[in-house]
C-alpha atoms as one frame of an Amber mdcrd trajectory, in Angstrom:
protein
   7.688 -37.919  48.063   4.866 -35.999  46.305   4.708 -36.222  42.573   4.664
 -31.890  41.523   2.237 -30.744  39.119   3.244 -27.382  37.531   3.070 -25.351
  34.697   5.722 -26.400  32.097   7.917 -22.869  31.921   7.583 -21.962  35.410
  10.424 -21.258  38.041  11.562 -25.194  39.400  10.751 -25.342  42.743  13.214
 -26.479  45.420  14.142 -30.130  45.793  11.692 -30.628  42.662  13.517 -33.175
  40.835  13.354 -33.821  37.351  10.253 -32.659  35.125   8.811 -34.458  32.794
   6.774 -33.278  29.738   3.025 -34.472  29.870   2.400 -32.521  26.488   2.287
 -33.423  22.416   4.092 -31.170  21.176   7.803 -30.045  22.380   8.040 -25.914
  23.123   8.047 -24.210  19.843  10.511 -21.723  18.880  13.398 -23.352  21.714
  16.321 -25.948  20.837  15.949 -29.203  21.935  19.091 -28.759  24.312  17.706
 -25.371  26.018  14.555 -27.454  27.180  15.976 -28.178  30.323  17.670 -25.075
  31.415  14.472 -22.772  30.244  12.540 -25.205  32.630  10.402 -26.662  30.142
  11.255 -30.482  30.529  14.101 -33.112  31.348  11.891 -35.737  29.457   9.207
 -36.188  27.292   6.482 -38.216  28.301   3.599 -37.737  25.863   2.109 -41.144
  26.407   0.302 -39.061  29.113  -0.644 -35.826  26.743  -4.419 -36.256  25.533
  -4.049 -37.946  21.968  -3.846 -35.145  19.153  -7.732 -35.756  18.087  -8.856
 -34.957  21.690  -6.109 -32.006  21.816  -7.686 -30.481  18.720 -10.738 -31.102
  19.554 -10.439 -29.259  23.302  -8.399 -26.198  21.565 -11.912 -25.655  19.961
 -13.688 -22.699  21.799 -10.567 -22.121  23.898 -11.802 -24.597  26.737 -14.224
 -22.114  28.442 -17.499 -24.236  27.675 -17.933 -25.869  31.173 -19.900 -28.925
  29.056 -16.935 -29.086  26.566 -14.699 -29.390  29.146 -16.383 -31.968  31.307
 -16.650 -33.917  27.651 -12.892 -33.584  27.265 -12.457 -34.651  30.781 -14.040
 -37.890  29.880 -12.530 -38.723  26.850  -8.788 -38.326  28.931  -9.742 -40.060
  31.776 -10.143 -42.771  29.052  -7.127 -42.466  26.952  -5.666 -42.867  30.812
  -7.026 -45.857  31.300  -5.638 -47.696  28.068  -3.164 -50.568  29.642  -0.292
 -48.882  28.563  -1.480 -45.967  30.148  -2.639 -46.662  33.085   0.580 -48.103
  33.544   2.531 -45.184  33.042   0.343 -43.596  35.694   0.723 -46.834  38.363
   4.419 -46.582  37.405   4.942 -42.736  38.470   2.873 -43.251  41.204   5.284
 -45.943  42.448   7.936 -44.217  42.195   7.114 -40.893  43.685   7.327 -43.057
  47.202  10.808 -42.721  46.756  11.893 -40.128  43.982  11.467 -36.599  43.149
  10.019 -35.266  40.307   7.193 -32.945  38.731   5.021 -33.529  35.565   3.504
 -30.731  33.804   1.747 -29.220  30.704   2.058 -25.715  29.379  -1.792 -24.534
  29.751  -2.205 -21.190  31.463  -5.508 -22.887  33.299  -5.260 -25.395  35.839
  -8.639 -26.392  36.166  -9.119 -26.384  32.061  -6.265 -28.750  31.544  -4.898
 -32.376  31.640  -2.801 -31.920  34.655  -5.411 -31.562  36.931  -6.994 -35.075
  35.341  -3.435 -36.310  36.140  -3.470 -35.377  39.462  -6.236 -36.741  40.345
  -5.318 -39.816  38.559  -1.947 -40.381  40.641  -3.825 -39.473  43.720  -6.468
 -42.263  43.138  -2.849 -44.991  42.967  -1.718 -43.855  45.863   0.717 -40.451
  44.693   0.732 -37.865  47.242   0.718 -34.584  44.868   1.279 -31.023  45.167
  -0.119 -28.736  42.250   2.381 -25.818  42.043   0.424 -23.480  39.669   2.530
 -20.345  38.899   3.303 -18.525  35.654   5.788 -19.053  34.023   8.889 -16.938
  34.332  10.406 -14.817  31.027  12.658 -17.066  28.973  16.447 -16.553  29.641
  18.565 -15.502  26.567  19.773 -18.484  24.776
């Protein structure tokens, strides 16, 4: 089963599965127990968010810079590829073979954000992915 990449926020697409939060910080402003029902997360996961020196660092300039962003793509890839890292990334893309689920992030850009390392990163162990890139939807009245 394909491991979904979306935007953290967005309307859950069908047969999606569980999402897990690929981000440092939780949603501001939202209880912990609304997380899940305002389709932010089901679980945190931010062993796979950038570390909060590279997150600070790529906030800088608001990610336009294409050389900025190709130096923060290089600096994730290796955070990624710490042991325990990497084997968060092996794991999910083990068990997307037989499990549904999405990971996501809450940039507005795609291509300017960690996801799309991810992706790329699950693809290279095997993890058929779909990227499901939409905005996300007004939150719901708590």
């Amino acid at each position: 089963m394909p491991i979904r990449i979306v935007r953290l926020g967005s309307a859950r697409g069908e047969g999606e599965g569980p999402r897990l939060g690929t981000v440092r910080r939780p949603p501001r402003g939202v209880k912990k127990s609304d997380y899940a029902r305002l389709d932010f997360y089901d679980a945190w996961l931010p062993e796979l968010a950038p570390s909060e020196k590279l997150r600070k660092s790529a906030m800088k300039g608001g990610g336009v810079d294409p050389a900025a962003w190709r130096r923060f793509a290089r600096a994730y890839r290796a955070e990624m590829n710490a042991p325990e890292r990497r084997h968060f990334i092996e794991t999910l893309a083990r068990l997307s073979r037989d499990a549904s689920f999405a990971v996501g992030c809450y940039c507005e850009d795609f291509s300017r954000c960690h996801r799309s390392i991810l992706a790329e990163l699950f693809a290279a162990q095997g993890a058929d992915v779909i990227v499901d890139d939409e905005p996300p939807r007004p939150r719901r009245a708590p």
